[in-house]
């Protein structure tokens, strides 16, 4: 399983009111533990990878909270202080989310370098020069890979970006999380190639059956085994709340 | 200890048969590339490294170190589109050259490494 995302889910799950991804002060800064010992998901290292686990592809429809999850992963990685965190996206985050978690140390945000390559060519150029960065990045996040892979592009583009991401992360020995909206019509086109480079995937898909507050959309969160383990509520204001699938209520540990 | 030449040759033909069995005619093409010393192992001072293979047409293709990727048309067609092959002859040649110690070595600057990783047609 993908360690960093598990930690994000644990973080979200342990705040009974959900974690506010906008505006400061929603977290619990007095809590000294980044990951609760009794957290519902066990976070363990996988052999062959660093503490951040294998590269992860986070798939889900648009506005399903992927950017928020990625941003929290960036904050958690930055808090470890192992080096700068690179956050790549074609467009700036609409609201730079001042998470409750960030309030612990305002300097944490300064560890996150936001890069906004406008075209696939520019993205490739950034990725091919990551070894020049000093100090060396400790984590790599790419939000919205599909925005670099228009339907007119082919598997070559998808493969090149994916392979260069993996090669850079492997050289830097850093964590890698990529989010994307999978194509609606099957697996043709550039995405066919992307998925073969990321065997570890996490999928968000709409949850239809549970009661959801009117303003929130609900998504199942499933790792590579396709069994959903969590429900994610995305409120209209971008707030994320998470519920373990059995209890259907906040994981107030 | 004297080397048992017969045993070595037997081993070698066994390996060769397996290569041909798994990769078909691609094994022969890849061995040709190894023979021609077409595989270049490129490193830069920061420790980044990659491979460049000169194909039979004289064009050079970039193969990454940590995952299967080659910038050649066959990789896009047979591996990515058709999915009827795991790799192209260039990647196989990289594996074989590594195993046989037949890579040519080249040092470049960290800056030059960026352009090589970009794998623009060269
Ligand atoms: Zn090739």
Coordinates of C-alpha atoms and ligand atoms in Angstrom, one line a residue:
Chain A
X1 CA 0.0 0.0 0.0
X2 CA 1.1 3.6 -0.5
X3 CA 2.5 4.8 2.8
X4 CA 2.1 8.6 2.3
X5 CA -1.5 8.4 1.3
X6 CA -2.3 6.2 4.2
X7 CA -0.9 8.8 6.5
X8 CA -3.0 11.4 4.8
X9 CA -6.1 9.3 5.4
X10 CA -5.1 8.7 9.0
X11 CA -4.7 12.4 9.5
X12 CA -8.1 13.2 8.0
X13 CA -9.7 10.3 9.9
X14 CA -8.5 11.4 13.3
X15 CA -10.2 14.8 13.3
X16 CA -13.8 14.2 14.2
X17 CA -14.9 17.4 12.3
X18 CA -12.8 16.4 9.3
X19 CA -9.8 18.3 8.2
X20 CA -10.4 21.7 6.8
X21 CA -8.3 22.3 3.7
X22 CA -9.0 26.0 3.8
X23 CA -8.4 28.5 6.5
X24 CA -6.1 27.9 9.4
X25 CA -6.9 26.4 12.8
X26 CA -9.0 23.4 11.9
X27 CA -6.5 20.8 13.0
X28 CA -5.3 19.9 16.4
X29 CA -1.8 21.4 16.7
X30 CA -1.4 20.1 20.2
X31 CA -1.4 16.5 19.0
X32 CA 2.3 15.5 18.9
X33 CA 1.8 12.3 16.9
X34 CA 1.9 12.5 13.1
X35 CA 0.4 9.1 12.9
X36 CA -1.6 7.6 15.7
X37 CA -0.3 4.3 17.1
X38 CA -3.8 3.0 16.9
X39 CA -4.5 4.4 13.5
X40 CA -6.8 2.2 11.5
X41 CA -4.4 1.6 8.7
X42 CA -1.1 0.1 9.4
X43 CA 1.7 2.1 7.9
X44 CA 4.7 -0.1 7.2
X45 CA 7.6 0.2 4.9
X46 CA 7.7 -1.9 1.8
X47 CA 11.1 -3.4 0.9
X48 CA 12.9 -1.7 -1.9
X49 CA 11.4 1.6 -1.3
X50 CA 12.0 4.4 1.2
X51 CA 9.7 5.3 4.0
X52 CA 7.3 6.9 1.5
X53 CA 6.5 3.6 -0.2
X54 CA 6.3 2.8 -3.9
X55 CA 5.2 5.4 -6.5
X56 CA 1.5 5.9 -6.4
X57 CA -1.1 6.8 -9.0
X58 CA -4.2 8.4 -7.5
X59 CA -7.2 8.2 -9.9
X60 CA -10.5 9.8 -9.5
X61 CA -13.1 12.0 -11.2
X62 CA -12.5 15.8 -11.3
X63 CA -13.4 17.6 -8.0
X64 CA -13.1 14.5 -6.0
X65 CA -10.7 15.9 -3.5
X66 CA -7.5 14.7 -5.2
X67 CA -5.7 18.0 -5.1
X68 CA -6.6 18.4 -1.4
X69 CA -5.2 14.9 -0.6
X70 CA -2.0 15.6 -2.6
X71 CA -1.5 18.9 -0.9
X72 CA -1.9 17.2 2.5
X73 CA 0.7 14.6 1.4
X74 CA 3.0 17.5 0.5
X75 CA 2.6 19.1 3.9
X76 CA 3.2 15.8 5.7
X77 CA 6.3 15.2 3.6
X78 CA 7.5 18.7 4.2
X79 CA 7.1 18.3 7.9
X80 CA 9.5 15.5 7.9
X81 CA 12.2 18.0 7.0
X82 CA 14.1 15.6 4.7
X83 CA 14.3 18.2 2.0
X84 CA 12.2 20.4 -0.3
X85 CA 8.9 18.9 -1.7
X86 CA 8.1 19.6 -5.3
X87 CA 4.5 20.1 -6.2
X88 CA 3.8 20.1 -10.0
X89 CA 0.6 21.2 -11.5
X90 CA -0.5 22.9 -14.7
X91 CA -2.6 25.4 -12.9
X92 CA -2.1 26.9 -9.4
X93 CA -4.3 25.5 -6.7
X94 CA -7.4 27.7 -6.7
X95 CA -7.1 28.4 -3.0
X96 CA -3.7 27.7 -1.5
X97 CA -5.1 25.4 1.3
X98 CA -3.8 26.6 4.6
X99 CA -4.5 23.3 6.3
X100 CA -4.9 22.9 10.0
X101 CA -1.8 20.6 9.8
X102 CA 0.3 23.5 8.5
X103 CA -0.5 25.7 11.4
X104 CA 2.0 23.6 13.4
X105 CA 4.9 25.4 11.8
X106 CA 4.3 28.1 9.1
X107 CA 7.8 27.4 7.8
X108 CA 6.6 24.0 6.5
X109 CA 4.9 25.6 3.5
X110 CA 8.2 27.2 2.5
X111 CA 9.6 23.7 2.0
X112 CA 7.0 23.1 -0.7
X113 CA 8.1 24.4 -4.1
X114 CA 5.2 24.9 -6.5
X115 CA 6.0 24.5 -10.1
X116 CA 3.4 25.2 -12.9
X117 CA 4.7 23.9 -16.2
X118 CA 2.2 25.0 -18.8
X119 CA 2.8 22.4 -21.5
X120 CA 3.8 18.7 -21.7
X121 CA 7.2 19.9 -23.1
X122 CA 7.8 22.2 -20.2
X123 CA 6.8 19.5 -17.8
X124 CA 9.3 17.1 -19.4
X125 CA 12.0 19.8 -19.2
X126 CA 11.3 20.3 -15.5
X127 CA 11.4 16.5 -14.8
X128 CA 14.6 16.0 -16.8
X129 CA 16.4 18.7 -14.8
X130 CA 15.3 17.7 -11.2
X131 CA 18.8 16.3 -10.5
X132 CA 20.1 19.9 -10.7
X133 CA 18.0 21.0 -7.8
X134 CA 19.9 21.7 -4.6
X135 CA 19.1 20.7 -2.0
X136 CA 17.8 17.5 -3.4
X137 CA 14.0 17.1 -3.3
X138 CA 12.6 14.6 -0.8
X139 CA 9.2 14.2 -2.4
X140 CA 7.6 14.7 -5.8
X141 CA 3.9 15.3 -6.4
X142 CA 2.1 15.9 -9.8
X143 CA -1.5 17.0 -9.6
X144 CA -3.6 16.5 -12.7
X145 CA -1.5 14.4 -15.1
X146 CA -4.5 14.3 -17.5
X147 CA -4.0 18.0 -18.2
X148 CA -0.7 17.2 -19.8
X149 CA -2.2 14.4 -21.9
X150 CA -4.9 15.8 -24.2
X151 CA -7.0 13.2 -26.1
X152 CA -5.0 14.0 -29.2
X153 CA -1.8 12.7 -27.6
X154 CA -0.8 9.1 -27.7
X155 CA 0.7 6.4 -25.5
X156 CA 4.2 7.7 -26.3
X157 CA 3.5 11.0 -24.4
X158 CA 1.9 9.2 -21.5
X159 CA 4.8 6.8 -21.3
X160 CA 7.5 9.4 -21.6
X161 CA 6.1 11.6 -18.8
X162 CA 5.5 8.5 -16.5
X163 CA 8.9 7.0 -17.2
X164 CA 10.7 10.3 -16.6
X165 CA 8.8 10.8 -13.3
X166 CA 9.8 7.3 -12.1
X167 CA 13.4 7.7 -13.3
X168 CA 13.7 11.1 -11.5
X169 CA 12.1 9.7 -8.3
X170 CA 14.4 6.7 -8.4
X171 CA 17.5 8.8 -8.8
X172 CA 16.5 11.2 -6.0
X173 CA 15.3 8.2 -3.9
X174 CA 12.2 10.3 -3.1
X175 CA 8.5 9.6 -2.8
X176 CA 6.2 10.1 -5.8
X177 CA 2.5 10.6 -6.0
X178 CA 0.7 11.4 -9.2
X179 CA -3.0 12.2 -9.5
X180 CA -5.1 12.0 -12.6
X181 CA -8.6 11.8 -14.0
X182 CA -8.8 8.6 -15.9
X183 CA -10.5 8.8 -19.3
X184 CA -14.2 8.0 -19.3
X185 CA -14.1 5.8 -22.4
X186 CA -12.0 2.8 -21.5
X187 CA -8.3 2.7 -21.6
X188 CA -7.4 3.9 -25.1
X189 CA -5.0 6.7 -25.7
X190 CA -2.2 8.1 -23.5
X191 CA -3.6 6.6 -20.4
X192 CA -3.1 3.1 -21.5
X193 CA 0.6 3.7 -21.1
X194 CA 0.5 5.6 -17.8
X195 CA -1.2 2.8 -15.9
X196 CA 1.5 0.2 -16.8
X197 CA 4.1 2.4 -15.2
X198 CA 2.2 2.6 -11.9
X199 CA 1.3 -0.8 -10.5
X200 CA 0.3 0.8 -7.2
X201 CA -2.9 2.7 -7.6
X202 CA -5.5 4.3 -5.4
X203 CA -8.9 4.8 -6.9
X204 CA -11.7 7.3 -5.9
X205 CA -15.1 6.4 -7.3
X206 CA -18.5 7.9 -6.5
X207 CA -20.4 6.4 -3.6
X208 CA -24.1 6.3 -4.3
X209 CA -25.7 4.5 -1.4
X210 CA -24.8 6.3 1.8
X211 CA -26.5 9.4 3.2
X212 CA -24.4 12.4 2.3
X213 CA -24.9 15.9 3.6
X214 CA -26.5 17.9 0.8
X215 CA -23.4 19.9 0.1
X216 CA -21.0 16.9 0.0
X217 CA -20.1 14.5 -2.7
X218 CA -19.0 11.0 -1.5
X219 CA -16.3 8.8 -2.9
X220 CA -15.0 5.4 -2.1
X221 CA -11.3 5.0 -1.7
X222 CA -9.9 1.8 -2.8
X223 CA -6.3 0.6 -3.2
X224 CA -5.0 -1.8 -5.8
X225 CA -7.2 -4.6 -4.4
X226 CA -10.4 -2.7 -5.5
X227 CA -12.0 -3.2 -2.1
X228 CA -13.0 0.2 -0.8
X229 CA -11.7 0.9 2.6
X230 CA -12.7 4.5 3.2
X231 CA -15.4 7.0 2.2
X232 CA -14.3 10.5 1.4
X233 CA -16.7 13.4 1.7
X234 CA -15.8 16.4 -0.4
X235 CA -17.9 19.4 0.6
X236 CA -18.6 22.3 -1.7
X237 CA -16.1 24.5 0.0
X238 CA -13.4 21.9 -0.5
X239 CA -13.4 20.5 3.0
X240 CA -12.5 16.8 3.1
X241 CA -13.9 14.3 5.6
X242 CA -13.0 10.7 5.8
X243 CA -14.9 7.7 7.2
X244 CA -13.8 4.1 7.5
X245 CA -16.1 2.0 5.4
X246 CA -17.4 -0.3 8.1
X247 CA -18.5 2.3 10.7
X248 CA -19.6 5.0 8.4
X249 CA -18.6 7.6 10.9
X250 CA -15.5 9.6 11.7
X251 CA -12.6 7.4 12.9
X252 CA -12.4 9.2 16.2
X253 CA -9.7 7.1 17.7
Chain B
X1 CA 41.9 -24.3 -12.3
X2 CA 41.6 -25.0 -16.0
X3 CA 38.4 -23.7 -17.6
X4 CA 36.3 -26.3 -19.1
X5 CA 35.7 -24.8 -22.5
X6 CA 33.1 -27.4 -23.5
X7 CA 31.0 -26.6 -20.4
X8 CA 31.3 -22.9 -21.0
X9 CA 30.2 -23.3 -24.7
X10 CA 27.3 -25.5 -23.6
X11 CA 26.2 -22.9 -21.1
X12 CA 26.5 -20.2 -23.7
X13 CA 24.4 -22.0 -26.3
X14 CA 21.8 -22.8 -23.6
X15 CA 21.5 -19.1 -22.7
X16 CA 21.4 -18.2 -26.4
X17 CA 18.5 -20.7 -27.0
X18 CA 16.6 -19.3 -24.1
X19 CA 17.1 -15.7 -25.4
X20 CA 15.8 -16.7 -28.8
X21 CA 12.9 -18.6 -27.3
X22 CA 11.8 -15.7 -25.2
X23 CA 12.5 -12.8 -27.5
X24 CA 12.4 -14.3 -30.9
X25 CA 14.3 -12.6 -33.7
X26 CA 14.7 -9.5 -31.4
X27 CA 17.4 -11.5 -29.5
X28 CA 19.5 -11.6 -32.6
X29 CA 19.1 -7.9 -33.4
X30 CA 19.9 -7.1 -29.8
X31 CA 23.0 -9.2 -29.8
X32 CA 24.1 -7.4 -33.0
X33 CA 23.8 -4.1 -31.1
X34 CA 25.9 -5.5 -28.3
X35 CA 28.5 -6.8 -30.8
X36 CA 28.7 -3.3 -32.4
X37 CA 29.2 -1.8 -28.9
X38 CA 26.1 0.4 -29.5
X39 CA 25.1 0.8 -25.9
X40 CA 26.4 3.9 -24.2
X41 CA 26.2 4.1 -20.4
X42 CA 26.1 7.9 -19.6
X43 CA 26.7 9.3 -16.2
X44 CA 26.9 12.8 -14.7
X45 CA 28.7 14.1 -11.6
X46 CA 25.5 14.1 -9.5
X47 CA 25.2 10.4 -10.0
X48 CA 22.4 10.5 -12.5
X49 CA 22.8 7.9 -15.2
X50 CA 21.0 6.6 -18.3
X51 CA 21.6 4.6 -21.5
X52 CA 21.8 5.7 -25.1
X53 CA 21.6 3.0 -27.8
X54 CA 22.6 3.7 -31.4
X55 CA 20.1 1.8 -33.6
X56 CA 20.9 0.0 -36.8
X57 CA 19.7 3.1 -38.7
X58 CA 22.3 5.2 -36.9
X59 CA 19.7 7.0 -34.8
X60 CA 20.3 7.2 -31.1
X61 CA 17.6 6.3 -28.6
X62 CA 17.4 7.0 -24.9
X63 CA 16.6 4.1 -22.5
X64 CA 16.0 5.0 -18.8
X65 CA 17.8 3.2 -16.1
X66 CA 15.0 2.6 -13.6
X67 CA 12.0 1.6 -15.8
X68 CA 11.3 0.2 -19.3
X69 CA 11.2 3.2 -21.6
X70 CA 12.9 3.7 -25.0
X71 CA 12.3 6.6 -27.4
X72 CA 12.3 4.4 -30.5
X73 CA 9.2 3.9 -32.7
X74 CA 9.1 0.1 -32.1
X75 CA 8.7 0.6 -28.3
X76 CA 5.7 2.9 -28.9
X77 CA 4.2 0.5 -31.5
X78 CA 4.9 -3.0 -30.2
X79 CA 5.2 -2.4 -26.5
X80 CA 2.8 0.5 -25.8
X81 CA 0.2 0.2 -28.5
X82 CA 0.0 -3.4 -29.5
X83 CA 1.2 -4.8 -26.2
X84 CA 2.7 -7.8 -28.0
X85 CA 6.2 -7.4 -26.6
X86 CA 7.7 -6.5 -23.2
X87 CA 10.5 -4.5 -24.6
X88 CA 12.3 -3.4 -27.7
X89 CA 15.7 -4.6 -29.0
X90 CA 17.4 -1.5 -27.6
X91 CA 16.3 -2.2 -24.0
X92 CA 17.3 -5.9 -24.5
X93 CA 20.7 -4.7 -25.7
X94 CA 21.1 -2.6 -22.6
X95 CA 20.4 -5.7 -20.4
X96 CA 22.8 -7.8 -22.4
X97 CA 25.5 -5.2 -22.6
X98 CA 25.2 -4.7 -18.8
X99 CA 25.5 -8.4 -18.2
X100 CA 28.5 -8.8 -20.5
X101 CA 30.2 -5.6 -19.4
X102 CA 30.0 -4.4 -23.0
X103 CA 28.7 -0.9 -22.4
X104 CA 30.7 2.1 -23.5
X105 CA 31.1 4.6 -20.8
X106 CA 30.6 8.4 -21.2
X107 CA 30.7 11.2 -18.7
X108 CA 28.7 14.3 -19.3
X109 CA 27.9 17.4 -17.2
X110 CA 24.7 17.5 -15.1
X111 CA 23.4 20.1 -17.5
X112 CA 24.0 17.9 -20.6
X113 CA 22.3 15.1 -18.8
X114 CA 19.0 17.1 -18.9
X115 CA 19.0 17.1 -22.7
X116 CA 19.9 13.4 -22.9
X117 CA 17.0 12.5 -20.6
X118 CA 14.6 14.6 -22.6
X119 CA 15.3 12.1 -25.4
X120 CA 14.6 14.4 -28.3
X121 CA 15.3 12.6 -31.6
X122 CA 18.9 12.7 -32.2
Ligands
LIG1 ZN1 13.9 0.9 -28.6

